[in-house]
């Protein structure tokens, strides 16, 4: 049955306004204990009191097989192995790029979904890599030993970067087959070397139609209640000898040390759950000056720029499915970030978070000034940090537009890569930017090839001309002069851009591949207009890179000092901000009240999917799903209490971007769901976390299994996962 969804959305948005008012109060009294724990902190946690039946060693043990061996990083997301032959479950939106790339041509797997009936039918996803954490060790002393008195901030940043690369390469040489990566845990203070199994042959196995995997679209994104089947299956492969290898028909499925056991029983309200995953970046230890910059500069600018790009690409794809598919992955990513940023901006404003952090910093400053030794060392610390963000604010119009020029326009992005590669590839390997080092070059070229595949000249005309208009309005010396030279033949950027794109070859892979291997001297002779434009702007981009590294070096040192004095002031240690390394978080399947007299229950059902269905995007449930529901073919995935198939779960764990695809485990370490989102109120989590309003959203494993098994008949995957009939 169908019903009008408009009134429900209006009611829910009204509740959100009230919810942010509640957040204003709760942020001030936020618990000091945050929930994204590095593996090094597991032994400090009282797991039984949190309802977890596993020990710290059963969760992570570099000397033995543990649950972590069944969890992996899938590009910028998380996934988990659910079979002994490398089958991975992650989110539909995490596999979206692979589905989109496979859809170009005669197949539209975004619309129809995809099911491989055998291993040979699984589709390569060359843009994807998978990592499995093997070990870690603190290398802070080694890294910081290169910092010498009298270094400029740029020199400091570059010295730390180069030393980190040296350590990574040395670790990889000592451990063939593993990938090494240095991560800064506390800015300017602690550095950890992580070692990973690194898999490069990843293939698409199963994906439901987009109308299931993205049911509700941007209307429901970041919202509860939710009814999205946001899951897909992929598989990792290795060379026949088990070593990491690029795609080959001779490769065999990867055999993980451990795979995760799926629980058909699922969870009930108030059950304990925990997640392992690779959350992106949080900013809970940043200052009020940073929050002010986010609130007044970065977030408003990003929201406006992304909305404009989304509108352009939406219009370009109307009536042309091929063009729509080309833009699909970028649009979904932009839409997700835009809505999250909107939630963060509203949260910052309504919670007055910058103001509250300034009050906390005033107390810290008083503590500093109460002791002459502390005052001598830390007295100007907060002012110095503020000065960095003030400089960023002043330069934001130029820097944002320069960055977006090479991001919004595919042609500019491709040209920038070619010009930058020509310069960087002339340097010794350790001195290159990371993307151009030998260890990363193959994957960088593959990503570039995907950008070329997604290039659409008519869309790029609007995006490139729009960004040029923005840059023309910025008085910025060399940039302004470079643009004047480029526009010498035309007053209107669109006229110039149309001529450039008519003559450029950056949309042709053979040309791009050839020119990506050229020297700067060869590029200087080119008559390709987009490459000429980027050659004109390249010195400014180099200045921007140096300025960013200078800031990084300065803030790294300053925030290192801030952590020192905060620990003295609070007389306690802190959990480091998330940084895309492996973390643990736990909580319970739990309802919440976002506004007065409003209670959100923690489980949604298949009946709710049908109730929301309108037959039009984004609520156009596939007919095969509706038919199975109407025939009451729910099978063993029916929950007795609900008399229905559970669809989504709500729980009070601490998550952020990068936790997408994280396995949701029950107390025994069995898979009961896949994390994919947060509630709108919780978008502020990146800046301040509180259990009272922090709610994450996952797809219930019973809905995953029902769709995979009953609706789409992928019995081989059900059997492979050991889910017995």
Short mmCIF file of N, CA and C in Angstrom, two decimals, residues 185-251:
data_model
loop_
_atom_site.label_atom_id
_atom_site.label_comp_id
_atom_site.label_asym_id
_atom_site.label_seq_id
_atom_site.Cartn_x
_atom_site.Cartn_y
_atom_site.Cartn_z
N UNK A 185 48.72 9.84 15.06
CA UNK A 185 47.63 9.60 15.99
C UNK A 185 47.25 10.88 16.73
N UNK A 186 48.18 11.43 17.51
CA UNK A 186 48.01 12.77 18.08
C UNK A 186 48.92 13.71 17.30
N UNK A 187 48.35 14.79 16.79
CA UNK A 187 49.09 15.70 15.92
C UNK A 187 50.40 16.13 16.56
N UNK A 188 51.49 15.90 15.81
CA UNK A 188 52.79 16.36 16.25
C UNK A 188 53.39 15.60 17.41
N UNK A 189 52.71 14.54 17.90
CA UNK A 189 53.16 13.85 19.10
C UNK A 189 53.42 12.37 18.89
N UNK A 190 52.45 11.66 18.34
CA UNK A 190 52.56 10.21 18.24
C UNK A 190 52.30 9.73 16.82
N UNK A 191 53.13 8.79 16.38
CA UNK A 191 53.04 8.21 15.05
C UNK A 191 53.10 6.69 15.18
N UNK A 192 52.26 6.01 14.41
CA UNK A 192 52.18 4.55 14.48
C UNK A 192 52.32 3.97 13.08
N UNK A 193 53.13 2.92 12.97
CA UNK A 193 53.28 2.20 11.71
C UNK A 193 52.30 1.03 11.70
N UNK A 194 51.39 1.03 10.73
CA UNK A 194 50.46 -0.07 10.54
C UNK A 194 50.92 -0.91 9.35
N UNK A 195 50.77 -2.23 9.47
CA UNK A 195 51.09 -3.12 8.37
C UNK A 195 49.84 -3.90 7.97
N UNK A 196 49.63 -3.99 6.67
CA UNK A 196 48.40 -4.56 6.13
C UNK A 196 48.70 -5.63 5.08
N UNK A 197 47.85 -6.65 5.02
CA UNK A 197 47.72 -7.43 3.80
C UNK A 197 47.06 -6.50 2.79
N UNK A 198 47.61 -6.43 1.58
CA UNK A 198 47.15 -5.45 0.59
C UNK A 198 46.73 -6.20 -0.67
N UNK A 199 45.44 -6.19 -0.96
CA UNK A 199 44.88 -6.98 -2.06
C UNK A 199 44.42 -6.05 -3.18
N UNK A 200 44.79 -6.39 -4.42
CA UNK A 200 44.56 -5.48 -5.55
C UNK A 200 43.61 -6.01 -6.60
N UNK A 201 43.22 -7.27 -6.50
CA UNK A 201 42.25 -7.83 -7.45
C UNK A 201 40.93 -8.02 -6.71
N UNK A 202 40.04 -7.06 -6.87
CA UNK A 202 38.74 -7.06 -6.19
C UNK A 202 37.65 -7.13 -7.26
N UNK A 203 36.63 -7.93 -7.01
CA UNK A 203 35.59 -8.11 -8.03
C UNK A 203 34.20 -7.98 -7.42
N UNK A 204 33.28 -7.52 -8.24
CA UNK A 204 31.89 -7.36 -7.84
C UNK A 204 31.18 -8.71 -7.96
N UNK A 205 30.47 -9.10 -6.90
CA UNK A 205 29.82 -10.41 -6.85
C UNK A 205 28.30 -10.28 -6.89
N UNK A 206 27.76 -9.41 -6.06
CA UNK A 206 26.30 -9.25 -5.99
C UNK A 206 25.98 -7.84 -5.52
N UNK A 207 25.02 -7.21 -6.17
CA UNK A 207 24.52 -5.90 -5.74
C UNK A 207 23.04 -5.84 -6.04
N UNK A 208 22.22 -5.45 -5.08
CA UNK A 208 20.80 -5.27 -5.37
C UNK A 208 20.59 -4.06 -6.26
N UNK A 209 19.43 -3.91 -6.86
CA UNK A 209 19.16 -2.70 -7.65
C UNK A 209 19.32 -1.45 -6.79
N UNK A 210 19.62 -0.34 -7.43
CA UNK A 210 19.77 0.92 -6.71
C UNK A 210 18.50 1.27 -5.95
N UNK A 211 17.36 0.86 -6.45
CA UNK A 211 16.09 1.16 -5.78
C UNK A 211 15.95 0.41 -4.46
N UNK A 212 16.82 -0.58 -4.22
CA UNK A 212 16.92 -1.23 -2.91
C UNK A 212 18.12 -0.66 -2.15
N UNK A 213 19.28 -0.65 -2.81
CA UNK A 213 20.52 -0.22 -2.16
C UNK A 213 20.55 1.24 -1.80
N UNK A 214 19.73 2.05 -2.46
CA UNK A 214 19.65 3.48 -2.14
C UNK A 214 18.19 3.90 -1.98
N UNK A 215 17.37 2.99 -1.47
CA UNK A 215 15.95 3.28 -1.27
C UNK A 215 15.80 4.49 -0.34
N UNK A 216 15.02 5.45 -0.78
CA UNK A 216 14.85 6.69 -0.02
C UNK A 216 15.74 7.81 -0.48
N UNK A 217 16.84 7.45 -1.19
CA UNK A 217 17.73 8.46 -1.76
C UNK A 217 18.15 9.53 -0.78
N UNK A 218 18.27 10.75 -1.29
CA UNK A 218 18.70 11.87 -0.45
C UNK A 218 17.59 12.34 0.50
N UNK A 219 16.34 11.95 0.23
CA UNK A 219 15.26 12.31 1.16
C UNK A 219 15.49 11.64 2.50
N UNK A 220 15.85 10.35 2.46
CA UNK A 220 16.05 9.58 3.69
C UNK A 220 17.48 9.60 4.20
N UNK A 221 18.42 10.05 3.38
CA UNK A 221 19.83 10.03 3.78
C UNK A 221 20.03 10.78 5.08
N UNK A 222 20.78 10.19 6.03
CA UNK A 222 21.05 10.75 7.35
C UNK A 222 19.79 10.83 8.22
N UNK A 223 18.77 10.04 7.88
CA UNK A 223 17.50 10.13 8.61
C UNK A 223 17.12 8.78 9.23
N UNK A 224 16.25 8.85 10.23
CA UNK A 224 15.60 7.69 10.81
C UNK A 224 14.13 8.02 10.99
N UNK A 225 13.21 7.08 10.70
CA UNK A 225 13.43 5.68 10.36
C UNK A 225 13.94 5.48 8.93
N UNK A 226 14.64 4.39 8.74
CA UNK A 226 15.33 4.11 7.47
C UNK A 226 14.94 2.73 6.96
N UNK A 227 14.89 2.58 5.64
CA UNK A 227 14.46 1.31 5.04
C UNK A 227 15.32 0.96 3.83
N UNK A 228 16.61 1.23 3.93
CA UNK A 228 17.53 1.07 2.81
C UNK A 228 18.29 -0.25 2.90
N UNK A 229 18.32 -1.00 1.81
CA UNK A 229 19.11 -2.24 1.74
C UNK A 229 20.51 -1.93 1.25
N UNK A 230 21.26 -1.20 2.07
CA UNK A 230 22.57 -0.67 1.65
C UNK A 230 23.66 -1.73 1.86
N UNK A 231 23.72 -2.71 0.96
CA UNK A 231 24.74 -3.75 1.04
C UNK A 231 25.09 -4.24 -0.35
N UNK A 232 26.27 -4.78 -0.48
CA UNK A 232 26.73 -5.47 -1.69
C UNK A 232 27.78 -6.49 -1.29
N UNK A 233 28.04 -7.43 -2.18
CA UNK A 233 29.10 -8.41 -1.96
C UNK A 233 30.19 -8.22 -3.01
N UNK A 234 31.44 -8.29 -2.55
CA UNK A 234 32.60 -8.26 -3.44
C UNK A 234 33.48 -9.44 -3.06
N UNK A 235 34.54 -9.68 -3.83
CA UNK A 235 35.45 -10.77 -3.49
C UNK A 235 36.88 -10.33 -3.79
N UNK A 236 37.78 -10.73 -2.90
CA UNK A 236 39.21 -10.46 -3.09
C UNK A 236 39.87 -11.69 -3.70
N UNK A 237 40.81 -11.43 -4.61
CA UNK A 237 41.56 -12.50 -5.28
C UNK A 237 43.06 -12.27 -5.09
N UNK A 238 43.83 -13.36 -5.20
CA UNK A 238 45.29 -13.28 -5.17
C UNK A 238 45.85 -14.07 -6.34
N UNK A 239 47.16 -13.96 -6.53
CA UNK A 239 47.85 -14.83 -7.48
C UNK A 239 47.74 -16.28 -7.00
N UNK A 240 47.96 -17.26 -7.87
CA UNK A 240 47.85 -18.67 -7.46
C UNK A 240 48.71 -19.04 -6.26
N UNK A 241 49.83 -18.33 -6.05
CA UNK A 241 50.68 -18.64 -4.90
C UNK A 241 50.24 -17.91 -3.63
N UNK A 242 49.12 -17.18 -3.70
CA UNK A 242 48.61 -16.48 -2.53
C UNK A 242 49.11 -15.07 -2.36
N UNK A 243 49.98 -14.61 -3.24
CA UNK A 243 50.52 -13.25 -3.13
C UNK A 243 49.57 -12.24 -3.76
N UNK A 244 49.71 -10.98 -3.34
CA UNK A 244 48.88 -9.92 -3.89
C UNK A 244 49.21 -9.70 -5.36
N UNK A 245 48.19 -9.50 -6.17
CA UNK A 245 48.40 -9.32 -7.61
C UNK A 245 47.27 -8.51 -8.20
N UNK A 246 47.56 -7.83 -9.30
CA UNK A 246 46.52 -7.16 -10.06
C UNK A 246 45.66 -8.22 -10.76
N UNK A 247 44.57 -7.77 -11.36
CA UNK A 247 43.62 -8.70 -11.98
C UNK A 247 44.30 -9.62 -13.00
N UNK A 248 43.95 -10.88 -12.93
CA UNK A 248 44.35 -11.88 -13.92
C UNK A 248 43.32 -13.00 -13.89
N UNK A 249 43.03 -13.57 -15.06
CA UNK A 249 42.08 -14.68 -15.11
C UNK A 249 42.61 -15.89 -14.34
N UNK A 250 43.92 -15.92 -14.10
CA UNK A 250 44.51 -17.05 -13.38
C UNK A 250 44.45 -16.89 -11.87
N UNK A 251 44.05 -15.72 -11.39
CA UNK A 251 44.01 -15.49 -9.95
C UNK A 251 42.95 -16.36 -9.28
#
